[in-house]
PDB file of C-alpha atoms in Angstrom:
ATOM      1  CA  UNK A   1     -37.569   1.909  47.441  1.00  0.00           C
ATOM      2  CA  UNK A   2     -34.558   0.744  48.984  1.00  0.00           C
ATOM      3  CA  UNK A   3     -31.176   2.281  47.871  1.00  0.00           C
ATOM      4  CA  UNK A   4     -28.764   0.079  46.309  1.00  0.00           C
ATOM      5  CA  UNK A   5     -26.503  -0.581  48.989  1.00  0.00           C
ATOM      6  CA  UNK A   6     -29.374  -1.914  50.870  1.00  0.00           C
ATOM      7  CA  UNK A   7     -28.116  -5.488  50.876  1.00  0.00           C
ATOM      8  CA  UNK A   8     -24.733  -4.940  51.470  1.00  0.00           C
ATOM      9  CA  UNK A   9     -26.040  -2.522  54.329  1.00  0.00           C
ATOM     10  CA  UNK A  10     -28.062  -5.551  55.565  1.00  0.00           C
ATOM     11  CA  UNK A  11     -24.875  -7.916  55.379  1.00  0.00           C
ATOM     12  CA  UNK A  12     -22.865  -5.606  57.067  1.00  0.00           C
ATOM     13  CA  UNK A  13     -25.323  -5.344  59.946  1.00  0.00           C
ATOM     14  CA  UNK A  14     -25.783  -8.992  60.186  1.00  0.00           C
ATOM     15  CA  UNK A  15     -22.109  -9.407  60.763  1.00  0.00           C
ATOM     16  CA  UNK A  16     -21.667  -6.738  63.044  1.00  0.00           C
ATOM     17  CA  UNK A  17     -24.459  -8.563  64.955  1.00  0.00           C
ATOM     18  CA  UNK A  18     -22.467 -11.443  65.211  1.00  0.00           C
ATOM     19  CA  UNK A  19     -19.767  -9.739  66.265  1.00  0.00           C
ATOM     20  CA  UNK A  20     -21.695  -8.043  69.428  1.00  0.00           C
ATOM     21  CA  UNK A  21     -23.466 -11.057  70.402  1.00  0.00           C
ATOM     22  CA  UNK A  22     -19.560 -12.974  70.065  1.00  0.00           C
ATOM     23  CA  UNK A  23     -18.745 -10.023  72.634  1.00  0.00           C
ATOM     24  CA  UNK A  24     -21.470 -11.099  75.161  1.00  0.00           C
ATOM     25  CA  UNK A  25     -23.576  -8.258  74.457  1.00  0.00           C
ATOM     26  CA  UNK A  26     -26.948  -9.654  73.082  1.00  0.00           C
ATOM     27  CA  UNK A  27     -28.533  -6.402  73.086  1.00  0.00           C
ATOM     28  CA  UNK A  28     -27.078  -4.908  70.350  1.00  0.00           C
ATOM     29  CA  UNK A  29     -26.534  -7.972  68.409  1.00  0.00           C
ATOM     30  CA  UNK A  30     -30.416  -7.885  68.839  1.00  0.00           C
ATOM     31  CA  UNK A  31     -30.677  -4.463  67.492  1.00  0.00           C
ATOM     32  CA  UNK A  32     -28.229  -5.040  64.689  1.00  0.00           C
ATOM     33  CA  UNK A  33     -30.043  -8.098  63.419  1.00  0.00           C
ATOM     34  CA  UNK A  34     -33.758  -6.260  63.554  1.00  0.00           C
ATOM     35  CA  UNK A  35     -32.551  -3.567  61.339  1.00  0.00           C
ATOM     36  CA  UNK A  36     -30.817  -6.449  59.356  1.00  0.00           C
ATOM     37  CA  UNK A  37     -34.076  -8.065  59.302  1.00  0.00           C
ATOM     38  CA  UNK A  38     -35.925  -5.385  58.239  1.00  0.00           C
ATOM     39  CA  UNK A  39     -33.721  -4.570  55.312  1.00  0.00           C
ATOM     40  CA  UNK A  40     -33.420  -8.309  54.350  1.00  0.00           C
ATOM     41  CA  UNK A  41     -37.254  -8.704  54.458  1.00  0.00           C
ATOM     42  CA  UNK A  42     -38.041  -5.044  52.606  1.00  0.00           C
ATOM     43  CA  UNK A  43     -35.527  -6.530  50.179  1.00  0.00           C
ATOM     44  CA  UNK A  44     -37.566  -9.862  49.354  1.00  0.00           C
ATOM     45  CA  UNK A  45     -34.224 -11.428  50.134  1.00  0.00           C
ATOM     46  CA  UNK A  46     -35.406 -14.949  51.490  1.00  0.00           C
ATOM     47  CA  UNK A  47     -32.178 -16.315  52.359  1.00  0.00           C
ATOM     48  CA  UNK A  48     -30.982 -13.214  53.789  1.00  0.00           C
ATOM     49  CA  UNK A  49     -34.243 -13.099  56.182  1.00  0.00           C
ATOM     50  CA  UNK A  50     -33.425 -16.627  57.208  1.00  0.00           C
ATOM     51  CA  UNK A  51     -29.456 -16.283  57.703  1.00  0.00           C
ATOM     52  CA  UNK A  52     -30.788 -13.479  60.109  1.00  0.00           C
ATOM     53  CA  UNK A  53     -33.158 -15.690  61.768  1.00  0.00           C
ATOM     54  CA  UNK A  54     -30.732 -17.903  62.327  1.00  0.00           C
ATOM     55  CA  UNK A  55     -29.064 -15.278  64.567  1.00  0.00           C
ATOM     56  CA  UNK A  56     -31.721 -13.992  66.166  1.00  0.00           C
ATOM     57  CA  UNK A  57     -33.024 -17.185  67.579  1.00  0.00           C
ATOM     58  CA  UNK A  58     -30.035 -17.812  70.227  1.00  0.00           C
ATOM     59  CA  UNK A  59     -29.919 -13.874  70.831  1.00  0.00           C
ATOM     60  CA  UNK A  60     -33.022 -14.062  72.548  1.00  0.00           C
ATOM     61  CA  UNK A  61     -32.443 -17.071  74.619  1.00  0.00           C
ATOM     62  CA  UNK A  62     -29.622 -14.947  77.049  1.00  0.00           C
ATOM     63  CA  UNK A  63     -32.201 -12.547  77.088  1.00  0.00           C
ATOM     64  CA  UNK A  64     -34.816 -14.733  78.595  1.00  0.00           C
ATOM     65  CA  UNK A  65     -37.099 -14.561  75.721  1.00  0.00           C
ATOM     66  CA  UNK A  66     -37.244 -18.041  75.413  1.00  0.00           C
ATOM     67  CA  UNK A  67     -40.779 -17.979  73.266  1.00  0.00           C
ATOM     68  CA  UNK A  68     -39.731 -15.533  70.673  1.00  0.00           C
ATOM     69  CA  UNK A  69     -36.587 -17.908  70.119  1.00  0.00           C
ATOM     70  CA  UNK A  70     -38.044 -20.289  69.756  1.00  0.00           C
ATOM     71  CA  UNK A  71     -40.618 -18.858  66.980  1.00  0.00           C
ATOM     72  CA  UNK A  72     -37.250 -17.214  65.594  1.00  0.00           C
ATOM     73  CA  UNK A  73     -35.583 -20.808  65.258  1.00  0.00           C
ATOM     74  CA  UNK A  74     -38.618 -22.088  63.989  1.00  0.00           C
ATOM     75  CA  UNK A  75     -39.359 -19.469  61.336  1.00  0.00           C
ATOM     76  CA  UNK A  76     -35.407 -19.656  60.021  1.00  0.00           C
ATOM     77  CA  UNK A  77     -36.132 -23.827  59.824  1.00  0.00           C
ATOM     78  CA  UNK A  78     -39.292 -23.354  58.302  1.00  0.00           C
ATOM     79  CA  UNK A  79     -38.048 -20.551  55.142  1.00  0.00           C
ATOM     80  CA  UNK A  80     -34.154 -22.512  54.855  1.00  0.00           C
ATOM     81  CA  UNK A  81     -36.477 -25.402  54.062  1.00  0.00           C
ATOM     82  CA  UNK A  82     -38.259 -23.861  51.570  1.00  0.00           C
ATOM     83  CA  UNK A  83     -34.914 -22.134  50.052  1.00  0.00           C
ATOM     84  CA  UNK A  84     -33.488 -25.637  50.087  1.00  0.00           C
ATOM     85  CA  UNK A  85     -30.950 -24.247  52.835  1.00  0.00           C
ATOM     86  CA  UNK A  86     -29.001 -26.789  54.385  1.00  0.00           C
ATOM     87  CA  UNK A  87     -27.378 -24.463  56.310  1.00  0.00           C
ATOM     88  CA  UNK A  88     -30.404 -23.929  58.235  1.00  0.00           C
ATOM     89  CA  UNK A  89     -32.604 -26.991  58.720  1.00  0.00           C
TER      90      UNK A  89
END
């Protein structure tokens, strides 16, 4: 059971992941999105999973992790398709 500032907890991370990775440190925009990730997902927040994907994927490209991007990117494409997310596909 998730408390209920779980999803603003996961927004809040998300952002602050965006902010690192704006800062050149991919890193901890990495970390910051995982644990967004993991709320989002423990959540069963479907958009918020793939708004996070949509981060992750280009995190892990300046970290050389060019497979896990790209199953990152595709994963966000795949759910924001689902969701009807423009946004993301």
């Amino acid at each position: 059971m998730f408390p209920r500032c779980a999803p603003a907890r996961a927004g809040a991370l998300c952002a602050e992941g965006e902010v690192a990775f704006g800062q050149g440190d991919p890193a901890r925009a990495a970390e910051l999105f995982e644990e967004s990730l993991t709320l989002y997902r423990g959540l069963e927040d479907d958009a918020g999973v793939a708004a996070v994907l949509v981060e992750l994927g280009p995190v892990a490209r300046p970290q050389g992790d060019h497979d896990r991007a790209a199953a990152l990117s595709e994963e966000s494409l795949d759910l924001g398709r689902t969701l009807g997310d423009t946004r993301v596909t």
